[in-house]
C-alpha cells in the first residue's frame, strides 16, 4: 500500500471512529485548504534594539505550487501578503511540490508575482526539501531571484534600521541539502539578536547550542490533518518532535516557531489545520 493510500485509509477510519460524517471529506478537500488565516505573533527579546520595536516580519511557507495549489491561488496569496505592508518578508521553503512537474510558464508567473511584493528591510528565502534535487535546485533559485528574494544558504545577512542591527540567518535544507550552522553564523556577532530560518523544525535541537535567539520553520504543515483526541495524523521526517506553534529548546533557550504553511502535499486535505502565514511583530524592552 502506498503512503498516500495509507494516510487516506487511516483518515477515513478515524473519522468513522469519532462519528464524523463523510461530508468531512468534502470540507477537508475543498473548503479548509482555502481558509487562509493570518496568525499574529510577538517576538520580544532584550537583545532587540529599540528601533526594531513594531517591525513587522512576515513569514510564509510551503506553498507547494503545482500540487492542488494553482497560480490563481498563489496570486491571491501574494495580494494578501502585500496588504500587510510588512517590513521584512521571509519565505521558509517549499515553493513548489515538484520542480520537474511545474511548467516554465507557471514558474515565470510566480516570479512576476513575487516581484510585486515590497518590503523596506528586504525579502529573503531558504530552500525546502521539495525545492532541492537535480536541476530543480537551480530552477527554484532562479524563480526566487527574479522575484527579488535573496537566498540565504548557510549564510547570514545584517538587517539595519536607524543605525541599529540584527542578524538574519538561513540554513540549507536539512534533508536534501548540506546545512552548516557554524558556517552560517561565521563572522556574525553573538551580541546581536539573531533570527534563523531553517525549513525543518526538528533541526532546532542541533541549532540550540549556538547563539540563535529565534528559529522560524515550516515543513510540517501542522500535520495537515488533525483528529480530535488523536492529534496529528502524520507528520514528515524532521517534523515529528515539533509540529506547529512555539517551542522552547535547550537551556538558553532557543525559541522555535513552526508555521502550518499554505499548501498541501501527498493528499489535498486540511482538517482542523487551516493554512496560514504569520506576522511576527518585534518588541524591544528598551523602547
C-alpha atoms as a printed R data frame, in Angstrom:
    type eleno elety resid chain resno       x      y       z
1   ATOM     1    CA   UNK     A     1   0.000  0.000   0.000
2   ATOM     2    CA   UNK     A     2   1.340  3.428  -0.933
3   ATOM     3    CA   UNK     A     3   1.927  6.095   1.709
4   ATOM     4    CA   UNK     A     4  -0.861  8.187   0.139
5   ATOM     5    CA   UNK     A     5  -3.404  5.329   0.282
6   ATOM     6    CA   UNK     A     6  -2.334  4.525   3.836
7   ATOM     7    CA   UNK     A     7  -2.950  8.098   5.028
8   ATOM     8    CA   UNK     A     8  -6.312  8.221   3.248
9   ATOM     9    CA   UNK     A     9  -7.417  4.926   4.811
10  ATOM    10    CA   UNK     A    10  -6.326  5.979   8.289
11  ATOM    11    CA   UNK     A    11  -8.095  9.339   7.839
12  ATOM    12    CA   UNK     A    12 -11.321  7.593   6.880
13  ATOM    13    CA   UNK     A    13 -11.075  5.101   9.737
14  ATOM    14    CA   UNK     A    14 -10.537  7.810  12.332
15  ATOM    15    CA   UNK     A    15 -13.437  9.879  11.013
16  ATOM    16    CA   UNK     A    16 -15.672  6.819  11.327
17  ATOM    17    CA   UNK     A    17 -14.346  6.101  14.809
18  ATOM    18    CA   UNK     A    18 -15.263  9.568  16.042
19  ATOM    19    CA   UNK     A    19 -18.612  9.589  14.249
20  ATOM    20    CA   UNK     A    20 -17.732 12.373  11.821
21  ATOM    21    CA   UNK     A    21 -19.800 12.296   8.648
22  ATOM    22    CA   UNK     A    22 -18.486 11.571   5.174
23  ATOM    23    CA   UNK     A    23 -19.177 15.201   4.286
24  ATOM    24    CA   UNK     A    24 -15.986 15.968   6.188
25  ATOM    25    CA   UNK     A    25 -14.047 14.692   3.178
26  ATOM    26    CA   UNK     A    26 -15.563 17.477   1.068
27  ATOM    27    CA   UNK     A    27 -14.786 20.057   3.752
28  ATOM    28    CA   UNK     A    28 -11.206 18.814   4.191
29  ATOM    29    CA   UNK     A    29 -10.522 18.788   0.451
30  ATOM    30    CA   UNK     A    30 -12.445 21.758  -0.905
31  ATOM    31    CA   UNK     A    31 -13.085 24.205   1.936
32  ATOM    32    CA   UNK     A    32 -10.475 24.258   4.681
33  ATOM    33    CA   UNK     A    33  -7.442 24.309   2.325
34  ATOM    34    CA   UNK     A    34  -8.759 27.682   1.073
35  ATOM    35    CA   UNK     A    35  -9.391 29.141   4.539
36  ATOM    36    CA   UNK     A    36  -6.181 31.183   4.706
37  ATOM    37    CA   UNK     A    37  -5.575 32.692   8.127
38  ATOM    38    CA   UNK     A    38  -3.149 35.373   9.251
39  ATOM    39    CA   UNK     A    39  -1.520 34.402  12.525
40  ATOM    40    CA   UNK     A    40  -0.199 37.290  14.613
41  ATOM    41    CA   UNK     A    41   2.690 36.641  16.980
42  ATOM    42    CA   UNK     A    42   5.110 38.744  19.026
43  ATOM    43    CA   UNK     A    43   8.863 38.240  19.234
44  ATOM    44    CA   UNK     A    44  10.404 40.014  22.217
45  ATOM    45    CA   UNK     A    45  13.996 39.961  23.380
46  ATOM    46    CA   UNK     A    46  16.303 42.207  25.418
47  ATOM    47    CA   UNK     A    47  18.762 41.866  22.514
48  ATOM    48    CA   UNK     A    48  16.381 43.660  20.139
49  ATOM    49    CA   UNK     A    49  17.311 47.339  19.661
50  ATOM    50    CA   UNK     A    50  14.561 49.850  20.392
51  ATOM    51    CA   UNK     A    51  14.500 50.945  16.744
52  ATOM    52    CA   UNK     A    52  13.218 47.472  15.778
53  ATOM    53    CA   UNK     A    53  10.153 47.703  18.009
54  ATOM    54    CA   UNK     A    54   6.967 47.223  15.943
55  ATOM    55    CA   UNK     A    55   8.892 45.975  12.916
56  ATOM    56    CA   UNK     A    56   6.613 43.513  11.102
57  ATOM    57    CA   UNK     A    57   8.270 40.291   9.923
58  ATOM    58    CA   UNK     A    58   6.031 38.289   7.611
59  ATOM    59    CA   UNK     A    59   6.756 34.557   7.340
60  ATOM    60    CA   UNK     A    60   5.112 32.395   4.693
61  ATOM    61    CA   UNK     A    61   5.982 28.808   3.902
62  ATOM    62    CA   UNK     A    62   5.187 25.629   1.977
63  ATOM    63    CA   UNK     A    63   3.070 26.888  -0.902
64  ATOM    64    CA   UNK     A    64   3.672 23.641  -2.839
65  ATOM    65    CA   UNK     A    65   2.689 25.292  -6.086
66  ATOM    66    CA   UNK     A    66   1.667 22.696  -8.659
67  ATOM    67    CA   UNK     A    67   0.109 20.111  -6.349
68  ATOM    68    CA   UNK     A    68  -3.505 21.090  -5.675
69  ATOM    69    CA   UNK     A    69  -2.339 24.697  -5.457
70  ATOM    70    CA   UNK     A    70  -2.545 26.687  -8.668
71  ATOM    71    CA   UNK     A    71  -1.235 30.020  -9.873
72  ATOM    72    CA   UNK     A    72  -4.555 31.795  -9.203
73  ATOM    73    CA   UNK     A    73  -4.389 30.750  -5.554
74  ATOM    74    CA   UNK     A    74  -0.772 31.895  -5.459
75  ATOM    75    CA   UNK     A    75  -1.807 35.256  -6.951
76  ATOM    76    CA   UNK     A    76  -4.421 35.693  -4.215
77  ATOM    77    CA   UNK     A    77  -1.820 34.811  -1.573
78  ATOM    78    CA   UNK     A    78   0.619 37.408  -2.889
79  ATOM    79    CA   UNK     A    79  -2.104 40.056  -2.855
80  ATOM    80    CA   UNK     A    80  -2.953 39.195   0.755
81  ATOM    81    CA   UNK     A    81   0.736 39.396   1.711
82  ATOM    82    CA   UNK     A    82   1.057 42.815   0.063
83  ATOM    83    CA   UNK     A    83  -1.897 44.127   2.065
84  ATOM    84    CA   UNK     A    84   0.022 43.517   5.306
85  ATOM    85    CA   UNK     A    85   2.758 46.018   4.316
86  ATOM    86    CA   UNK     A    86   5.374 44.095   6.287
87  ATOM    87    CA   UNK     A    87   8.881 45.466   6.831
88  ATOM    88    CA   UNK     A    88  10.681 42.163   6.265
89  ATOM    89    CA   UNK     A    89   9.422 39.202   4.198
90  ATOM    90    CA   UNK     A    90  10.712 35.678   4.868
91  ATOM    91    CA   UNK     A    91   9.899 32.518   2.897
92  ATOM    92    CA   UNK     A    92  10.833 29.357   4.765
93  ATOM    93    CA   UNK     A    93  10.864 26.895   1.869
94  ATOM    94    CA   UNK     A    94   8.948 24.574  -0.498
95  ATOM    95    CA   UNK     A    95   7.789 26.958  -3.193
96  ATOM    96    CA   UNK     A    96   6.726 24.053  -5.425
97  ATOM    97    CA   UNK     A    97   5.797 20.453  -4.806
98  ATOM    98    CA   UNK     A    98   7.922 19.010  -7.628
99  ATOM    99    CA   UNK     A    99  10.106 21.332  -9.738
100 ATOM   100    CA   UNK     A   100  10.062 18.999 -12.751
101 ATOM   101    CA   UNK     A   101   6.255 18.917 -12.809
102 ATOM   102    CA   UNK     A   102   5.646 22.678 -12.861
103 ATOM   103    CA   UNK     A   103   5.750 24.368 -16.265
104 ATOM   104    CA   UNK     A   104   8.177 27.175 -17.037
105 ATOM   105    CA   UNK     A   105   5.181 29.408 -17.750
106 ATOM   106    CA   UNK     A   106   3.794 28.895 -14.240
107 ATOM   107    CA   UNK     A   107   7.209 29.497 -12.687
108 ATOM   108    CA   UNK     A   108   7.601 32.704 -14.707
109 ATOM   109    CA   UNK     A   109   4.209 33.897 -13.488
110 ATOM   110    CA   UNK     A   110   5.167 33.062  -9.915
111 ATOM   111    CA   UNK     A   111   8.396 35.068 -10.229
112 ATOM   112    CA   UNK     A   112   6.495 38.064 -11.612
113 ATOM   113    CA   UNK     A   113   4.027 37.922  -8.738
114 ATOM   114    CA   UNK     A   114   6.764 37.671  -6.115
115 ATOM   115    CA   UNK     A   115   8.452 40.678  -7.688
116 ATOM   116    CA   UNK     A   116   5.424 42.854  -6.817
117 ATOM   117    CA   UNK     A   117   5.930 42.316  -3.072
118 ATOM   118    CA   UNK     A   118   7.726 45.210  -1.417
119 ATOM   119    CA   UNK     A   119   9.488 45.208   1.948
120 ATOM   120    CA   UNK     A   120  11.785 48.048   3.099
121 ATOM   121    CA   UNK     A   121  14.064 45.731   5.111
122 ATOM   122    CA   UNK     A   122  14.290 43.087   2.401
123 ATOM   123    CA   UNK     A   123  12.894 39.787   1.105
124 ATOM   124    CA   UNK     A   124  14.751 36.559   1.951
125 ATOM   125    CA   UNK     A   125  14.223 32.834   1.468
126 ATOM   126    CA   UNK     A   126  15.669 29.400   2.152
127 ATOM   127    CA   UNK     A   127  15.410 26.033   0.407
128 ATOM   128    CA   UNK     A   128  12.855 23.445   1.473
129 ATOM   129    CA   UNK     A   129  13.276 19.769   0.687
130 ATOM   130    CA   UNK     A   130  10.809 19.971  -2.240
131 ATOM   131    CA   UNK     A   131  12.865 22.784  -3.808
132 ATOM   132    CA   UNK     A   132  16.023 20.695  -3.863
133 ATOM   133    CA   UNK     A   133  17.121 17.877  -6.136
134 ATOM   134    CA   UNK     A   134  18.535 17.701  -9.662
135 ATOM   135    CA   UNK     A   135  18.027 20.708 -11.865
136 ATOM   136    CA   UNK     A   136  15.159 21.840  -9.638
137 ATOM   137    CA   UNK     A   137  17.588 23.441  -7.193
138 ATOM   138    CA   UNK     A   138  18.788 25.970  -9.768
139 ATOM   139    CA   UNK     A   139  15.319 26.396 -11.293
140 ATOM   140    CA   UNK     A   140  13.737 27.454  -7.995
141 ATOM   141    CA   UNK     A   141  16.711 29.674  -7.181
142 ATOM   142    CA   UNK     A   142  16.168 31.464 -10.498
143 ATOM   143    CA   UNK     A   143  12.454 31.986  -9.779
144 ATOM   144    CA   UNK     A   144  13.100 33.455  -6.347
145 ATOM   145    CA   UNK     A   145  15.912 35.678  -7.622
146 ATOM   146    CA   UNK     A   146  13.677 37.051 -10.377
147 ATOM   147    CA   UNK     A   147  11.076 37.630  -7.663
148 ATOM   148    CA   UNK     A   148  13.516 39.839  -5.776
149 ATOM   149    CA   UNK     A   149  14.206 37.415  -2.919
150 ATOM   150    CA   UNK     A   150  17.728 36.884  -1.544
151 ATOM   151    CA   UNK     A   151  18.752 33.289  -0.841
152 ATOM   152    CA   UNK     A   152  20.398 32.523   2.495
153 ATOM   153    CA   UNK     A   153  22.041 29.117   2.066
154 ATOM   154    CA   UNK     A   154  24.302 28.638   5.085
155 ATOM   155    CA   UNK     A   155  24.672 32.412   5.113
156 ATOM   156    CA   UNK     A   156  23.597 35.375   7.162
157 ATOM   157    CA   UNK     A   157  22.723 38.991   6.442
158 ATOM   158    CA   UNK     A   158  22.785 42.055   8.678
159 ATOM   159    CA   UNK     A   159  19.449 43.864   8.803
160 ATOM   160    CA   UNK     A   160  19.907 47.526   9.646
161 ATOM   161    CA   UNK     A   161  17.427 50.132  10.832
162 ATOM   162    CA   UNK     A   162  18.168 53.601  12.175
163 ATOM   163    CA   UNK     A   163  21.779 52.713  12.861
164 ATOM   164    CA   UNK     A   164  20.955 49.500  14.735
165 ATOM   165    CA   UNK     A   165  21.365 45.911  13.512
166 ATOM   166    CA   UNK     A   166  20.064 42.389  13.896
167 ATOM   167    CA   UNK     A   167  21.263 39.186  12.227
168 ATOM   168    CA   UNK     A   168  19.103 37.196   9.823
169 ATOM   169    CA   UNK     A   169  20.500 33.751   9.017
170 ATOM   170    CA   UNK     A   170  19.397 30.903   6.764
171 ATOM   171    CA   UNK     A   171  20.360 27.227   6.697
172 ATOM   172    CA   UNK     A   172  20.440 24.954   3.675
173 ATOM   173    CA   UNK     A   173  17.702 22.318   3.706
174 ATOM   174    CA   UNK     A   174  18.346 19.743   6.406
175 ATOM   175    CA   UNK     A   175  17.019 16.754   4.435
176 ATOM   176    CA   UNK     A   176  18.421 17.187   0.925
177 ATOM   177    CA   UNK     A   177  20.933 19.976   1.383
178 ATOM   178    CA   UNK     A   178  24.052 20.414   3.477
179 ATOM   179    CA   UNK     A   179  23.177 22.569   6.488
180 ATOM   180    CA   UNK     A   180  26.135 24.040   8.348
181 ATOM   181    CA   UNK     A   181  25.228 26.191  11.325
182 ATOM   182    CA   UNK     A   182  28.834 27.146  12.088
183 ATOM   183    CA   UNK     A   183  29.400 28.387   8.523
184 ATOM   184    CA   UNK     A   184  26.043 30.178   8.634
185 ATOM   185    CA   UNK     A   185  26.943 32.198  11.716
186 ATOM   186    CA   UNK     A   186  30.618 32.720  10.856
187 ATOM   187    CA   UNK     A   187  31.531 36.387  11.250
188 ATOM   188    CA   UNK     A   188  28.284 37.366  12.968
189 ATOM   189    CA   UNK     A   189  28.155 38.870  16.438
190 ATOM   190    CA   UNK     A   190  26.593 36.803  19.214
191 ATOM   191    CA   UNK     A   191  25.664 40.078  20.906
192 ATOM   192    CA   UNK     A   192  23.185 40.885  18.140
193 ATOM   193    CA   UNK     A   193  19.678 39.462  18.095
194 ATOM   194    CA   UNK     A   194  19.787 36.520  15.668
195 ATOM   195    CA   UNK     A   195  16.820 35.184  13.724
196 ATOM   196    CA   UNK     A   196  17.369 31.915  11.849
197 ATOM   197    CA   UNK     A   197  15.349 30.384   9.004
198 ATOM   198    CA   UNK     A   198  15.501 26.585   8.855
199 ATOM   199    CA   UNK     A   199  12.912 24.602   6.901
200 ATOM   200    CA   UNK     A   200  12.770 21.510   9.125
201 ATOM   201    CA   UNK     A   201  11.766 22.279  12.743
202 ATOM   202    CA   UNK     A   202  13.388 19.242  14.382
203 ATOM   203    CA   UNK     A   203  16.797 20.560  13.333
204 ATOM   204    CA   UNK     A   204  16.366 23.063  16.182
205 ATOM   205    CA   UNK     A   205  17.892 20.526  18.567
206 ATOM   206    CA   UNK     A   206  21.181 20.939  16.669
207 ATOM   207    CA   UNK     A   207  20.821 24.718  16.497
208 ATOM   208    CA   UNK     A   208  20.059 25.287  20.181
209 ATOM   209    CA   UNK     A   209  23.704 25.260  21.446
210 ATOM   210    CA   UNK     A   210  24.548 28.132  19.084
211 ATOM   211    CA   UNK     A   211  23.862 31.860  19.590
212 ATOM   212    CA   UNK     A   212  20.483 31.885  17.825
213 ATOM   213    CA   UNK     A   213  17.532 33.556  19.530
214 ATOM   214    CA   UNK     A   214  14.617 32.513  17.324
215 ATOM   215    CA   UNK     A   215  14.267 29.833  14.638
216 ATOM   216    CA   UNK     A   216  11.455 30.072  12.077
217 ATOM   217    CA   UNK     A   217  10.471 26.838  10.320
218 ATOM   218    CA   UNK     A   218   7.771 25.254   8.171
219 ATOM   219    CA   UNK     A   219   7.779 21.770   6.609
220 ATOM   220    CA   UNK     A   220   5.265 20.120   8.960
221 ATOM   221    CA   UNK     A   221   2.079 21.695   7.517
222 ATOM   222    CA   UNK     A   222   0.873 21.460  11.109
223 ATOM   223    CA   UNK     A   223   0.271 17.787  10.435
224 ATOM   224    CA   UNK     A   224  -2.224 18.872   7.718
225 ATOM   225    CA   UNK     A   225  -4.872 16.595   9.281
226 ATOM   226    CA   UNK     A   226  -5.632 16.766  12.997
227 ATOM   227    CA   UNK     A   227  -8.150 14.403  14.581
228 ATOM   228    CA   UNK     A   228  -9.897 15.287  17.883
229 ATOM   229    CA   UNK     A   229  -8.437 13.356  20.857
230 ATOM   230    CA   UNK     A   230  -5.928 11.718  18.498
231 ATOM   231    CA   UNK     A   231  -3.781 14.632  17.371
232 ATOM   232    CA   UNK     A   232  -1.688 14.867  14.231
233 ATOM   233    CA   UNK     A   233  -2.494 12.124  11.749
234 ATOM   234    CA   UNK     A   234   1.014 12.014  10.308
235 ATOM   235    CA   UNK     A   235   3.994 14.342  10.112
236 ATOM   236    CA   UNK     A   236   7.015 14.226   7.780
237 ATOM   237    CA   UNK     A   237  10.553 13.308   8.795
238 ATOM   238    CA   UNK     A   238  12.267 16.073  10.798
239 ATOM   239    CA   UNK     A   239   8.896 17.483  11.869
240 ATOM   240    CA   UNK     A   240   7.919 14.856  14.416
241 ATOM   241    CA   UNK     A   241   9.246 16.346  17.653
242 ATOM   242    CA   UNK     A   242   7.931 19.822  16.887
243 ATOM   243    CA   UNK     A   243   4.891 20.292  14.635
244 ATOM   244    CA   UNK     A   244   3.391 23.773  14.985
245 ATOM   245    CA   UNK     A   245   3.491 26.958  17.013
246 ATOM   246    CA   UNK     A   246   6.053 27.932  19.642
247 ATOM   247    CA   UNK     A   247   8.542 25.721  21.479
248 ATOM   248    CA   UNK     A   248  11.430 26.454  23.840
249 ATOM   249    CA   UNK     A   249  14.521 24.276  23.301
250 ATOM   250    CA   UNK     A   250  17.700 23.970  25.305
251 ATOM   251    CA   UNK     A   251  18.892 25.817  28.379
252 ATOM   252    CA   UNK     A   252  19.422 29.228  26.758
253 ATOM   253    CA   UNK     A   253  16.677 28.651  25.408
254 ATOM   254    CA   UNK     A   254  16.141 28.747  21.649
255 ATOM   255    CA   UNK     A   255  12.637 29.866  20.667
256 ATOM   256    CA   UNK     A   256  11.253 27.837  17.764
257 ATOM   257    CA   UNK     A   257   8.200 28.811  15.727
258 ATOM   258    CA   UNK     A   258   6.670 26.458  13.139
259 ATOM   259    CA   UNK     A   259   4.198 27.697  10.543
260 ATOM   260    CA   UNK     A   260   1.405 25.401   9.313
261 ATOM   261    CA   UNK     A   261   2.179 26.747   5.839
262 ATOM   262    CA   UNK     A   262  -0.040 27.424   2.845
263 ATOM   263    CA   UNK     A   263  -0.392 24.399   0.577
264 ATOM   264    CA   UNK     A   264  -0.671 20.630   0.832
265 ATOM   265    CA   UNK     A   265   1.366 17.661  -0.301
266 ATOM   266    CA   UNK     A   266   0.693 13.932  -0.833
267 ATOM   267    CA   UNK     A   267  -3.017 14.346  -0.047
268 ATOM   268    CA   UNK     A   268  -5.008 17.518  -0.823
269 ATOM   269    CA   UNK     A   269  -6.605 17.673   2.630
270 ATOM   270    CA   UNK     A   270  -6.533 20.006   5.592
271 ATOM   271    CA   UNK     A   271  -8.664 19.210   8.610
272 ATOM   272    CA   UNK     A   272  -8.663 21.322  11.791
273 ATOM   273    CA   UNK     A   273  -5.394 22.746  10.478
274 ATOM   274    CA   UNK     A   274  -6.089 25.859   8.410
275 ATOM   275    CA   UNK     A   275  -3.363 27.248   6.124
276 ATOM   276    CA   UNK     A   276  -1.603 30.304   7.463
277 ATOM   277    CA   UNK     A   277   1.062 32.899   7.114
278 ATOM   278    CA   UNK     A   278   2.372 34.708  10.154
279 ATOM   279    CA   UNK     A   279   3.080 38.287  11.143
280 ATOM   280    CA   UNK     A   280   5.813 38.395  13.798
281 ATOM   281    CA   UNK     A   281   5.893 41.824  15.449
282 ATOM   282    CA   UNK     A   282   9.239 42.589  17.080
283 ATOM   283    CA   UNK     A   283   9.253 44.150  20.548
284 ATOM   284    CA   UNK     A   284  12.196 45.575  22.465
285 ATOM   285    CA   UNK     A   285  12.072 46.256  26.225
286 ATOM   286    CA   UNK     A   286  14.346 49.244  25.576
287 ATOM   287    CA   UNK     A   287  11.750 51.193  23.587
